[in-house]
Amino acid sequence: MGDSLFQLPDELLFTTLSQTFPCRDAQIRAVATLLHPHAAPCRNLVIHGTEATGKSAITAALLQALQDDTEKDEPLLRYVIINSIECITARHLYESTIAKVAEALQWQGGATRCDSISQMVVDLSKMLKYPSYPDHFCFVLVFDGIDRQREAPITLLPALARLSEIIPRITSVFIVTSPPASFLRTSFVPCIEFPNYTKNEFVTILNTTSLPTTPLPTTTIQETRELWNRFTGAVHDALARAASRTLPALQHACTSLWPRFTAPILAGTHAPREFSKLMVAARVHFQDESLLDPGIVAVRSYSSSSTTTTQAQAKDNTAALPSAPPSQANTPRKAHSTTTTPSKPKATANPLVSATTTDLSTLLPPTARLLLLASYLASHNPTRHDLVLFSTFHHGRRRRRGGLSVGMGRGGHRGAQSKHRKIARKLLGAHAFVLERMLAIFMAVRGEWDPKWLDQDSNSREMDADIEMAIATLASLRLLVKVGGAGAGGMAGDPMDRGGKWRCNVGWEVIRGLGRSMGVEVEEWLVE
C-alpha cells in the first residue's frame, strides 16, 4: 500500500493556525481530523460555543488552509460558508446555498429560484452527485449561526443533516451556540465545543496580539511588557465578569485603558514598578463605563471654561439683585430663607448646566427614579414620623419636615439644641425597611412629585406591573439591596415579597441630584 488510510495534514499547517489563534490547538486538530479527506471525514459536525470563542474564524481559516494543502496534488476539498444571520427567510438560505456552491464549483446554469429543501437537494445533486470527481473528494457546507435562522421550518435542521445520505460527497458543519439534545434527529454526530477562555488564556492572547511594541518613556521594553502583563490580568479581574466577558470586549477595554493607566508614568509621578499606585490612580477610569462601549453611553462633558463662565454669570446675577432693607437683614429667619435655593426653579435656571448621560436621572425611567427616592426616605426616616410626613388626614397637606427638627427640646426651648446635637441622618448609613413601607411612601408622594400621574383615571392609579419591574431593575443594578426575608442571600423564596427587608444602596449626593432632576428637594423630606 503506497498511501496510508489515515493521514493528517502537514504539521506546519497546525503550527501556523495555532500562532494565529492561540489557546485553540486542541479544537483546531479535532476539526481538521474530522474534515480532512485523508483523515476521518464525517457526514455531520456540530461546532458549538458561546459568543466570541473563535468558532467561525477558526473554521473558515482551517478550511481555507486544508483546501490550499490539498491543491498540491489534486483538488480534494471545496467549501462554502453560509451565514444564516444574513438570510432573512428559509428560501433565502436555500438560494444562497445553491448560488455559493455553484460559484465554488464554477458551475454554469445554476437555479435562480429555490422554494423548498427538496428543490435544493435536487440542485445540489446535479452539481455534486452525478458529475465525476476524484476519489475522496469532499465538499463542506458550513451553516454558521443556523440556530438563529429566521422563519426556519421545524424540519430544516434534520433535513440539512440528511444531505450527506443523499449526496455522499457532502459534509455539513453546523455552528451553533448551544445545541439541544438530538436537534438533528439523526444518529451519532460528533460535537466539538469551543469553551470560554480562562484568565490565563485571556492574558496569553492579549500578550500575543496586543502587546505594546514600543517601550514607555524612561522604561525598557521588558519593563513595559511586564507592566502590560500585570495590567491585562487586573483588567480581566475587574471587568471580565461584569462588562467585558468576550475577547473583543476585553481587548477593547485594555486598549482604551492603557493610555490612561500609563499617564502617571509619562508625567513622571509614578514608576513602572509601582503597580499598586498606578491602579489607585486609574481607579476612576476603571469605573467609567463610557470607555467600555462609547457607542451606547456617550458622555457629554462640559469644559472648565464654560463652567467658569456659568459661575461668573451666577455671581453677576447675584450682585445685581436689590439689597434687602435693614429691618429684613437683621431678622435671622428672613436671612436664612433668602439663602435657601428653591427646588423647582433651580432645575431650569441655567440650560447650560445639565446632567451627563451617565447620571441615574438620565438612565432610569421616571417610575424607577421615584421608587429610588422613596427607598432613600424609607432608609433614613424613622418609621414613627411617616404619618406626619406623608399623611394628609390631619393637616390637609403633607408637612414635609416642618416642625420635625430635633433642635427643639422638651420644653420648646432652642437651648437644648447645643446640648443634644446629633449627626444628620443623611450622613448616617442607610437602615433596612420593609418593602411595603417603601411602596406606601411611593404612593403617598407620587401625586406631588409626578403631576402627570394625577391626570390619569382613578382605576389606573393602582399598583401595576411597571412598579414591580422597576423594583426588579433597581435590585438588578444593586441600587436596592435585600437584607432580610425570603430571597435574601441566595435563599429560596419570592424576592418581591412585601414582607422582606431592603436597604437603599445610593449615597446622598446621588439622591440629591436625582431629586433635583425631577424638581424635588429630598432634604425637605428628611427628618433631622
Short mmCIF file of C-alpha atoms in Angstrom, two decimals:
data_model
loop_
_atom_site.label_atom_id
_atom_site.label_comp_id
_atom_site.label_asym_id
_atom_site.label_seq_id
_atom_site.Cartn_x
_atom_site.Cartn_y
_atom_site.Cartn_z
CA MET A 1 0.00 0.00 0.00
CA GLY A 2 1.54 3.23 -1.13
CA ASP A 3 -0.61 5.63 0.84
CA SER A 4 -1.83 5.29 4.40
CA LEU A 5 -5.54 5.06 5.06
CA PHE A 6 -5.27 7.70 7.77
CA GLN A 7 -3.17 10.77 7.09
CA LEU A 8 -3.29 14.09 8.94
CA PRO A 9 -2.36 17.39 7.33
CA ASP A 10 1.13 18.77 7.49
CA GLU A 11 2.27 19.81 10.96
CA LEU A 12 3.27 23.21 9.60
CA LEU A 13 -0.42 23.90 8.97
CA PHE A 14 -1.26 23.34 12.64
CA THR A 15 1.66 25.47 13.77
CA THR A 16 0.57 28.40 11.62
CA LEU A 17 -3.03 28.23 12.80
CA SER A 18 -2.01 27.85 16.44
CA GLN A 19 0.05 31.01 16.19
CA THR A 20 -2.84 32.86 14.58
CA PHE A 21 -5.40 31.53 17.10
CA PRO A 22 -3.65 30.93 20.44
CA CYS A 23 -5.09 28.55 23.05
CA ARG A 24 -7.18 26.68 20.46
CA ASP A 25 -4.76 23.96 19.38
CA ALA A 26 -6.95 21.06 20.55
CA GLN A 27 -10.04 22.37 18.74
CA ILE A 28 -8.06 23.03 15.53
CA ARG A 29 -6.69 19.49 15.44
CA ALA A 30 -10.10 17.96 16.18
CA VAL A 31 -11.85 19.89 13.40
CA ALA A 32 -9.05 19.15 10.95
CA THR A 33 -9.24 15.42 11.70
CA LEU A 34 -12.99 15.31 11.04
CA LEU A 35 -12.86 17.38 7.83
CA HIS A 36 -9.66 16.35 6.05
CA PRO A 37 -10.38 13.92 3.19
CA HIS A 38 -7.50 11.56 4.14
CA ALA A 39 -8.12 11.63 7.91
CA ALA A 40 -11.51 10.70 9.41
CA PRO A 41 -14.13 12.68 7.49
CA CYS A 42 -17.62 12.62 8.93
CA ARG A 43 -21.03 13.35 7.47
CA ASN A 44 -22.16 15.92 10.02
CA LEU A 45 -20.22 18.00 12.52
CA VAL A 46 -21.55 20.30 15.23
CA ILE A 47 -19.30 23.12 16.48
CA HIS A 48 -20.78 24.92 19.46
CA GLY A 49 -19.75 27.53 21.99
CA THR A 50 -20.68 30.93 23.31
CA GLU A 51 -20.13 34.21 21.53
CA ALA A 52 -16.60 35.30 20.53
CA THR A 53 -14.87 31.98 21.19
CA GLY A 54 -13.38 31.65 17.69
CA LYS A 55 -15.78 29.12 16.15
CA SER A 56 -16.42 30.83 12.83
CA ALA A 57 -12.97 32.38 12.38
CA ILE A 58 -11.09 29.15 13.11
CA THR A 59 -13.40 27.06 10.90
CA ALA A 60 -13.00 29.44 7.96
CA ALA A 61 -9.22 29.68 8.32
CA LEU A 62 -8.84 25.91 8.76
CA LEU A 63 -10.95 25.07 5.70
CA GLN A 64 -9.00 27.55 3.60
CA ALA A 65 -5.72 26.02 4.77
CA LEU A 66 -6.97 22.47 4.07
CA GLN A 67 -8.15 23.49 0.61
CA ASP A 68 -4.78 25.03 -0.19
CA ASP A 69 -3.00 21.97 1.20
CA THR A 70 -4.97 19.53 -0.98
CA GLU A 71 -4.44 21.65 -4.11
CA LYS A 72 -0.87 20.39 -4.39
CA ASP A 73 -1.83 17.05 -5.92
CA GLU A 74 -5.49 17.26 -6.91
CA PRO A 75 -8.48 19.27 -5.65
CA LEU A 76 -9.93 17.08 -2.91
CA LEU A 77 -11.74 19.67 -0.78
CA ARG A 78 -14.04 22.59 -1.51
CA TYR A 79 -16.16 24.52 0.95
CA VAL A 80 -18.70 27.31 1.26
CA ILE A 81 -19.84 29.21 4.34
CA ILE A 82 -23.49 30.28 4.58
CA ASN A 83 -24.12 32.87 7.28
CA SER A 84 -27.67 32.31 8.47
CA ILE A 85 -27.88 35.77 10.03
CA GLU A 86 -27.66 37.27 6.54
CA CYS A 87 -30.60 35.15 5.31
CA ILE A 88 -33.94 36.69 6.16
CA THR A 89 -36.04 33.61 5.26
CA ALA A 90 -35.54 29.89 4.73
CA ARG A 91 -35.95 30.39 0.99
CA HIS A 92 -33.16 32.96 1.09
CA LEU A 93 -30.99 30.32 2.81
CA TYR A 94 -31.71 27.75 0.10
CA GLU A 95 -30.95 30.14 -2.74
CA SER A 96 -27.78 31.41 -1.07
CA THR A 97 -26.54 27.84 -0.62
CA ILE A 98 -27.16 26.97 -4.28
CA ALA A 99 -25.50 30.17 -5.50
CA LYS A 100 -22.38 29.77 -3.36
CA VAL A 101 -21.95 26.07 -4.26
CA ALA A 102 -22.26 26.91 -7.96
CA GLU A 103 -19.69 29.68 -7.57
CA ALA A 104 -17.24 27.41 -5.71
CA LEU A 105 -17.53 24.68 -8.36
CA GLN A 106 -17.69 27.17 -11.24
CA TRP A 107 -20.94 25.55 -12.32
CA GLN A 108 -22.84 27.11 -15.18
CA GLY A 109 -26.63 27.30 -15.27
CA GLY A 110 -27.42 27.24 -11.60
CA ALA A 111 -31.02 27.58 -10.42
CA THR A 112 -32.24 31.10 -9.72
CA ARG A 113 -35.22 30.14 -7.56
CA CYS A 114 -35.44 27.57 -4.80
CA ASP A 115 -38.61 27.34 -2.72
CA SER A 116 -38.03 24.21 -0.63
CA ILE A 117 -35.36 21.96 0.79
CA SER A 118 -36.34 19.27 -1.72
CA GLN A 119 -35.56 21.52 -4.66
CA MET A 120 -32.25 22.46 -3.05
CA VAL A 121 -31.34 18.75 -2.79
CA VAL A 122 -32.12 18.29 -6.49
CA ASP A 123 -29.94 21.23 -7.48
CA LEU A 124 -27.07 20.08 -5.24
CA SER A 125 -27.30 16.57 -6.70
CA LYS A 126 -26.88 17.99 -10.21
CA MET A 127 -23.66 19.70 -9.14
CA LEU A 128 -22.13 17.19 -6.71
CA LYS A 129 -23.63 13.72 -7.10
CA TYR A 130 -23.71 12.98 -10.79
CA PRO A 131 -20.56 14.68 -12.17
CA SER A 132 -17.28 12.81 -11.83
CA TYR A 133 -14.82 13.95 -9.16
CA PRO A 134 -11.55 12.49 -7.83
CA ASP A 135 -11.65 9.82 -5.18
CA HIS A 136 -12.02 11.05 -1.60
CA PHE A 137 -13.41 14.36 -2.88
CA CYS A 138 -15.30 16.22 -0.13
CA PHE A 139 -17.45 19.32 -0.27
CA VAL A 140 -18.05 21.04 3.09
CA LEU A 141 -21.22 23.07 3.70
CA VAL A 142 -20.80 25.32 6.73
CA PHE A 143 -24.03 26.73 8.18
CA ASP A 144 -22.87 29.47 10.52
CA GLY A 145 -25.42 30.51 13.16
CA ILE A 146 -28.05 28.13 11.85
CA ASP A 147 -29.79 28.15 15.23
CA ARG A 148 -30.61 31.85 14.66
CA GLN A 149 -32.16 31.39 11.22
CA ARG A 150 -35.31 33.46 10.85
CA GLU A 151 -38.57 31.90 9.64
CA ALA A 152 -36.99 28.46 9.70
CA PRO A 153 -39.32 25.44 9.43
CA ILE A 154 -39.17 22.76 12.09
CA THR A 155 -37.70 20.22 9.68
CA LEU A 156 -34.86 22.48 8.46
CA LEU A 157 -32.06 21.13 10.65
CA PRO A 158 -32.96 17.42 10.30
CA ALA A 159 -33.25 17.86 6.53
CA LEU A 160 -29.85 19.54 6.28
CA ALA A 161 -28.33 16.77 8.40
CA ARG A 162 -29.58 14.15 5.89
CA LEU A 163 -27.97 15.80 2.86
CA SER A 164 -24.96 13.50 3.21
CA GLU A 165 -27.23 10.44 2.99
CA ILE A 166 -28.40 11.52 -0.47
CA ILE A 167 -25.14 13.13 -1.63
CA PRO A 168 -22.20 11.22 -0.08
CA ARG A 169 -19.65 13.84 -1.05
CA ILE A 170 -21.20 16.45 1.25
CA THR A 171 -20.13 17.15 4.82
CA SER A 172 -22.43 19.50 6.76
CA VAL A 173 -20.97 21.63 9.55
CA PHE A 174 -23.38 23.35 11.95
CA ILE A 175 -22.01 26.24 14.01
CA VAL A 176 -24.41 26.93 16.87
CA THR A 177 -24.34 28.48 20.31
CA SER A 178 -25.96 25.82 22.48
CA PRO A 179 -27.21 22.71 20.65
CA PRO A 180 -30.25 21.00 22.16
CA ALA A 181 -30.22 17.27 22.63
CA SER A 182 -30.75 15.36 19.34
CA PHE A 183 -31.66 18.54 17.47
CA LEU A 184 -30.51 16.98 14.17
CA ARG A 185 -32.74 13.89 14.64
CA THR A 186 -30.04 11.58 13.35
CA SER A 187 -27.55 9.04 14.68
CA PHE A 188 -24.19 9.80 16.20
CA VAL A 189 -22.99 13.30 15.35
CA PRO A 190 -19.58 14.46 16.63
CA CYS A 191 -19.65 17.70 18.59
CA ILE A 192 -16.68 19.97 19.26
CA GLU A 193 -17.00 22.58 21.98
CA PHE A 194 -15.21 25.90 21.97
CA PRO A 195 -15.26 26.81 25.68
CA ASN A 196 -14.84 30.28 27.11
CA TYR A 197 -11.31 31.50 27.59
CA THR A 198 -9.85 31.32 31.09
CA LYS A 199 -7.90 34.15 32.68
CA ASN A 200 -4.54 32.69 31.70
CA GLU A 201 -5.75 32.23 28.13
CA PHE A 202 -7.07 35.79 28.01
CA VAL A 203 -3.72 37.14 29.19
CA THR A 204 -1.82 34.91 26.76
CA ILE A 205 -3.89 36.04 23.79
CA LEU A 206 -3.62 39.72 24.73
CA ASN A 207 0.12 39.37 25.18
CA THR A 208 0.34 37.79 21.74
CA THR A 209 -1.97 40.06 19.75
CA SER A 210 -1.96 43.40 21.56
CA LEU A 211 1.45 43.57 23.22
CA PRO A 212 2.97 47.09 23.05
CA THR A 213 5.81 47.19 20.57
CA THR A 214 7.39 50.45 21.78
CA PRO A 215 8.59 50.97 25.36
CA LEU A 216 7.26 53.71 27.57
CA PRO A 217 9.49 56.73 28.24
CA THR A 218 12.17 56.11 30.87
CA THR A 219 11.48 52.35 30.70
CA THR A 220 12.79 49.38 28.79
CA ILE A 221 10.76 47.12 26.54
CA GLN A 222 10.99 44.34 29.11
CA GLU A 223 9.56 46.55 31.86
CA THR A 224 6.77 47.67 29.54
CA ARG A 225 5.84 44.08 28.73
CA GLU A 226 5.87 43.08 32.39
CA LEU A 227 3.62 46.04 33.20
CA TRP A 228 1.28 45.12 30.34
CA ASN A 229 1.10 41.54 31.61
CA ARG A 230 0.02 42.64 35.09
CA PHE A 231 -2.29 45.26 33.60
CA THR A 232 -4.22 42.76 31.46
CA GLY A 233 -4.70 40.50 34.49
CA ALA A 234 -6.07 43.41 36.50
CA VAL A 235 -8.45 44.41 33.69
CA HIS A 236 -9.70 40.83 33.49
CA ASP A 237 -10.32 40.66 37.24
CA ALA A 238 -12.15 43.99 37.22
CA LEU A 239 -14.25 43.76 34.06
CA ALA A 240 -14.43 40.17 32.79
CA ARG A 241 -17.45 39.09 34.82
CA ALA A 242 -19.40 42.35 34.80
CA ALA A 243 -18.80 44.04 31.45
CA SER A 244 -16.12 42.58 29.16
CA ARG A 245 -16.97 38.90 29.01
CA THR A 246 -15.75 38.33 25.46
CA LEU A 247 -12.27 38.57 23.99
CA PRO A 248 -13.02 41.54 21.66
CA ALA A 249 -14.62 43.48 24.52
CA LEU A 250 -11.71 42.79 26.85
CA GLN A 251 -9.22 43.72 24.16
CA HIS A 252 -11.06 46.98 23.52
CA ALA A 253 -11.09 47.71 27.26
CA CYS A 254 -7.32 47.14 27.53
CA THR A 255 -6.66 49.34 24.50
CA SER A 256 -8.81 52.14 25.92
CA LEU A 257 -7.46 51.96 29.48
CA TRP A 258 -3.75 51.53 28.69
CA PRO A 259 -3.01 55.22 27.80
CA ARG A 260 -4.88 56.40 30.91
CA PHE A 261 -3.20 53.76 33.06
CA THR A 262 0.30 54.80 31.94
CA ALA A 263 -0.38 58.56 32.11
CA PRO A 264 1.28 58.90 35.58
CA ILE A 265 4.41 57.25 34.16
CA LEU A 266 4.53 59.74 31.31
CA ALA A 267 4.01 62.57 33.79
CA GLY A 268 6.86 61.28 35.98
CA THR A 269 4.80 60.93 39.15
CA HIS A 270 4.98 57.13 39.35
CA ALA A 271 7.47 54.47 38.34
CA PRO A 272 6.56 51.40 36.22
CA ARG A 273 7.15 49.09 39.18
CA GLU A 274 4.65 50.94 41.40
CA PHE A 275 1.71 48.91 40.13
CA SER A 276 -0.49 49.42 43.19
CA LYS A 277 -0.18 53.20 43.00
CA LEU A 278 -0.92 53.13 39.29
CA MET A 279 -4.08 51.11 39.95
CA VAL A 280 -5.26 53.59 42.58
CA ALA A 281 -4.62 56.49 40.21
CA ALA A 282 -6.54 54.78 37.39
CA ARG A 283 -9.44 53.61 39.54
CA VAL A 284 -11.76 56.32 38.21
CA HIS A 285 -11.17 55.10 34.65
CA PHE A 286 -11.97 51.52 35.58
CA GLN A 287 -15.33 52.76 36.90
CA ASP A 288 -16.19 54.73 33.74
CA GLU A 289 -18.47 52.58 31.59
CA SER A 290 -18.22 55.02 28.67
CA LEU A 291 -14.70 53.74 27.97
CA LEU A 292 -16.01 50.21 27.51
CA ASP A 293 -18.72 50.97 24.95
CA PRO A 294 -18.80 54.61 23.81
CA GLY A 295 -21.40 53.79 21.18
CA ILE A 296 -24.05 53.10 23.82
CA VAL A 297 -23.08 55.50 26.62
CA ALA A 298 -21.83 58.86 25.34
CA VAL A 299 -20.56 61.30 27.94
CA ARG A 300 -21.46 64.91 27.40
CA SER A 301 -18.82 66.71 29.35
CA TYR A 302 -18.52 70.46 29.61
CA SER A 303 -15.23 72.29 29.61
CA SER A 304 -13.92 74.09 32.61
CA SER A 305 -14.14 77.39 30.77
CA SER A 306 -17.89 77.05 30.27
CA THR A 307 -18.28 76.10 33.92
CA THR A 308 -16.26 79.13 35.00
CA THR A 309 -18.34 81.36 32.74
CA THR A 310 -21.53 79.95 34.22
CA GLN A 311 -20.30 80.60 37.76
CA ALA A 312 -19.27 84.13 36.84
CA GLN A 313 -22.71 84.80 35.38
CA ALA A 314 -24.32 83.47 38.54
CA LYS A 315 -22.17 85.81 40.66
CA ASP A 316 -23.07 88.78 38.46
CA ASN A 317 -26.77 87.96 38.74
CA THR A 318 -26.44 87.69 42.49
CA ALA A 319 -24.68 91.02 42.72
CA ALA A 320 -27.34 92.65 40.55
CA LEU A 321 -30.13 91.73 42.95
CA PRO A 322 -31.54 94.61 45.03
CA SER A 323 -30.31 94.69 48.58
CA ALA A 324 -32.74 93.84 51.33
CA PRO A 325 -33.95 96.53 53.79
CA PRO A 326 -32.11 96.74 57.11
CA SER A 327 -35.13 95.51 59.03
CA GLN A 328 -35.18 92.33 56.96
CA ALA A 329 -31.43 91.87 57.02
CA ASN A 330 -31.36 91.85 60.82
CA THR A 331 -34.02 89.17 61.06
CA PRO A 332 -32.47 85.69 61.34
CA ARG A 333 -35.38 83.85 59.75
CA LYS A 334 -35.50 86.15 56.74
CA ALA A 335 -31.79 85.88 56.14
CA HIS A 336 -31.96 82.12 56.36
CA SER A 337 -34.85 81.94 53.92
CA THR A 338 -33.08 84.08 51.34
CA THR A 339 -30.10 81.71 51.24
CA THR A 340 -32.28 78.66 50.61
CA THR A 341 -32.32 77.70 46.94
CA PRO A 342 -35.77 76.93 45.53
CA SER A 343 -36.12 73.42 44.25
CA LYS A 344 -38.09 73.71 41.02
CA PRO A 345 -36.61 76.92 39.52
CA LYS A 346 -33.07 75.55 40.02
CA ALA A 347 -33.65 72.67 37.64
CA THR A 348 -34.32 75.13 34.78
CA ALA A 349 -32.34 78.16 35.94
CA ASN A 350 -29.40 77.60 33.62
CA PRO A 351 -29.87 75.47 30.49
CA LEU A 352 -26.09 75.14 30.04
CA VAL A 353 -25.72 73.03 33.16
CA SER A 354 -27.28 69.65 32.55
CA ALA A 355 -26.61 66.12 33.75
CA THR A 356 -24.46 63.76 31.79
CA THR A 357 -25.93 60.72 30.16
CA THR A 358 -24.29 58.51 32.77
CA ASP A 359 -26.38 60.01 35.59
CA LEU A 360 -29.20 57.98 37.06
CA SER A 361 -31.61 60.78 36.19
CA THR A 362 -30.96 60.03 32.52
CA LEU A 363 -30.59 56.27 32.61
CA LEU A 364 -33.53 55.38 34.85
CA PRO A 365 -37.21 55.72 33.88
CA PRO A 366 -39.45 58.01 35.99
CA THR A 367 -41.06 55.20 37.99
CA ALA A 368 -37.68 53.74 38.97
CA ARG A 369 -36.43 57.20 40.00
CA LEU A 370 -39.45 57.81 42.21
CA LEU A 371 -39.04 54.39 43.81
CA LEU A 372 -35.37 55.06 44.48
CA LEU A 373 -36.25 58.36 46.18
CA ALA A 374 -38.94 56.63 48.23
CA SER A 375 -36.47 53.92 49.27
CA TYR A 376 -33.98 56.58 50.42
CA LEU A 377 -36.66 58.24 52.55
CA ALA A 378 -37.64 54.86 54.00
CA SER A 379 -33.99 54.11 54.82
CA HIS A 380 -33.22 57.44 56.52
CA ASN A 381 -36.51 58.47 58.15
CA PRO A 382 -37.78 56.85 61.35
CA THR A 383 -41.00 54.91 60.98
CA ARG A 384 -42.76 56.93 63.66
CA HIS A 385 -42.66 60.09 61.51
CA ASP A 386 -44.28 58.57 58.42
CA LEU A 387 -47.78 59.59 59.47
CA VAL A 388 -46.80 63.23 59.94
CA LEU A 389 -44.66 63.43 56.80
CA PHE A 390 -46.76 61.60 54.24
CA SER A 391 -50.33 61.60 55.58
CA THR A 392 -52.88 64.33 54.70
CA PHE A 393 -55.57 63.15 57.11
CA HIS A 394 -54.84 65.65 59.93
CA HIS A 395 -53.42 68.64 58.08
CA GLY A 396 -54.87 68.51 54.56
CA ARG A 397 -51.32 68.65 53.14
CA ARG A 398 -48.03 66.92 53.70
CA ARG A 399 -45.95 68.83 56.21
CA ARG A 400 -42.60 67.61 54.90
CA ARG A 401 -40.09 68.37 57.67
CA GLY A 402 -41.91 71.38 59.11
CA GLY A 403 -41.99 71.09 62.90
CA LEU A 404 -39.91 67.89 62.89
CA SER A 405 -36.47 69.31 63.56
CA VAL A 406 -34.75 67.84 66.59
CA GLY A 407 -33.39 71.22 67.61
CA MET A 408 -36.34 71.85 69.99
CA GLY A 409 -36.12 70.42 73.46
CA ARG A 410 -38.92 69.02 75.56
CA GLY A 411 -39.87 72.43 76.84
CA GLY A 412 -39.78 74.01 73.43
CA HIS A 413 -36.53 75.93 74.11
CA ARG A 414 -33.79 76.13 71.50
CA GLY A 415 -31.13 75.99 74.16
CA ALA A 416 -31.43 72.20 74.17
CA GLN A 417 -30.04 72.03 70.64
CA SER A 418 -26.47 72.73 71.71
CA LYS A 419 -26.64 70.10 74.47
CA HIS A 420 -28.14 67.29 72.38
CA ARG A 421 -26.78 67.85 68.89
CA LYS A 422 -26.96 64.76 66.66
CA ILE A 423 -25.46 63.83 63.28
CA ALA A 424 -27.73 64.45 60.30
CA ARG A 425 -29.46 61.30 59.14
CA LYS A 426 -28.35 61.83 55.56
CA LEU A 427 -24.76 61.40 56.75
CA LEU A 428 -25.51 58.14 58.55
CA GLY A 429 -25.77 54.73 56.98
CA ALA A 430 -28.98 53.51 55.41
CA HIS A 431 -31.27 51.41 57.60
CA ALA A 432 -33.33 48.44 56.49
CA PHE A 433 -37.00 48.93 55.72
CA VAL A 434 -39.93 46.74 54.78
CA LEU A 435 -40.81 46.78 51.10
CA GLU A 436 -44.46 47.55 51.80
CA ARG A 437 -43.43 50.70 53.69
CA MET A 438 -41.47 51.94 50.69
CA LEU A 439 -44.45 51.29 48.41
CA ALA A 440 -46.72 53.20 50.79
CA ILE A 441 -44.36 56.20 50.73
CA PHE A 442 -44.17 55.94 46.96
CA MET A 443 -47.95 56.02 46.58
CA ALA A 444 -48.22 58.91 49.06
CA VAL A 445 -45.74 61.23 47.33
CA ARG A 446 -46.26 60.19 43.73
CA GLY A 447 -49.10 62.60 43.19
CA GLU A 448 -46.98 65.54 44.37
CA TRP A 449 -43.72 64.52 42.67
CA ASP A 450 -45.29 63.35 39.39
CA PRO A 451 -48.14 65.67 38.35
CA LYS A 452 -48.81 63.62 35.21
CA TRP A 453 -49.91 60.75 37.39
CA LEU A 454 -52.85 62.79 38.69
CA ASP A 455 -54.16 63.25 35.14
CA GLN A 456 -54.79 59.52 34.83
CA ASP A 457 -58.03 57.78 35.68
CA SER A 458 -58.57 56.61 39.21
CA ASN A 459 -58.58 52.98 38.08
CA SER A 460 -55.11 53.28 36.51
CA ARG A 461 -53.50 54.79 39.64
CA GLU A 462 -53.27 51.48 41.43
CA MET A 463 -50.15 49.36 41.75
CA ASP A 464 -49.27 47.79 38.42
CA ALA A 465 -46.60 45.58 36.91
CA ASP A 466 -44.46 48.58 35.94
CA ILE A 467 -43.71 49.23 39.61
CA GLU A 468 -42.61 45.65 40.22
CA MET A 469 -40.50 45.77 37.07
CA ALA A 470 -38.89 48.99 38.30
CA ILE A 471 -38.11 47.37 41.66
CA ALA A 472 -36.57 44.39 39.88
CA THR A 473 -34.48 46.78 37.77
CA LEU A 474 -33.21 48.64 40.82
CA ALA A 475 -32.39 45.34 42.53
CA SER A 476 -30.50 44.03 39.49
CA LEU A 477 -28.45 47.25 39.39
CA ARG A 478 -27.71 46.87 43.13
CA LEU A 479 -29.32 50.23 43.84
CA LEU A 480 -31.70 48.37 46.16
CA VAL A 481 -30.21 45.56 48.24
CA LYS A 482 -32.26 42.92 50.01
CA VAL A 483 -31.06 42.34 53.54
CA GLY A 484 -33.77 40.16 55.06
CA GLY A 485 -36.76 38.00 54.33
CA ALA A 486 -37.28 35.44 51.57
CA GLY A 487 -34.87 35.58 48.67
CA ALA A 488 -32.03 37.32 50.55
CA GLY A 489 -28.51 35.95 50.46
CA GLY A 490 -29.30 33.35 47.81
CA MET A 491 -32.11 31.77 49.86
CA ALA A 492 -35.14 30.37 48.10
CA GLY A 493 -38.29 32.45 48.08
CA ASP A 494 -40.06 35.26 46.31
CA PRO A 495 -37.72 38.28 46.03
CA MET A 496 -40.77 40.54 45.58
CA ASP A 497 -42.26 39.55 48.93
CA ARG A 498 -43.55 42.74 50.52
CA GLY A 499 -42.58 41.48 53.93
CA GLY A 500 -38.90 41.32 53.00
CA LYS A 501 -36.44 43.96 54.17
CA TRP A 502 -34.43 46.13 51.82
CA ARG A 503 -31.85 48.89 52.03
CA CYS A 504 -31.11 51.81 49.73
CA ASN A 505 -27.60 51.44 48.31
CA VAL A 506 -27.22 55.01 46.96
CA GLY A 507 -25.47 57.94 48.64
CA TRP A 508 -26.76 61.39 49.48
CA GLU A 509 -25.09 63.24 46.61
CA VAL A 510 -26.62 60.94 44.02
CA ILE A 511 -30.06 61.10 45.59
CA ARG A 512 -29.96 64.89 45.81
CA GLY A 513 -29.06 65.19 42.13
CA LEU A 514 -31.70 62.62 41.21
CA GLY A 515 -34.36 64.51 43.13
CA ARG A 516 -33.42 67.89 41.69
CA SER A 517 -33.65 66.46 38.18
CA MET A 518 -37.34 65.88 38.92
CA GLY A 519 -37.84 69.16 40.79
CA VAL A 520 -37.80 67.56 44.25
CA GLU A 521 -35.68 68.71 47.18
CA VAL A 522 -35.15 65.47 49.09
CA GLU A 523 -33.73 67.36 52.07
CA GLU A 524 -37.18 68.79 52.75
CA TRP A 525 -38.50 65.28 53.31
CA LEU A 526 -35.80 64.15 55.75
CA VAL A 527 -36.24 64.28 59.50
CA GLU A 528 -33.14 65.71 61.18
#
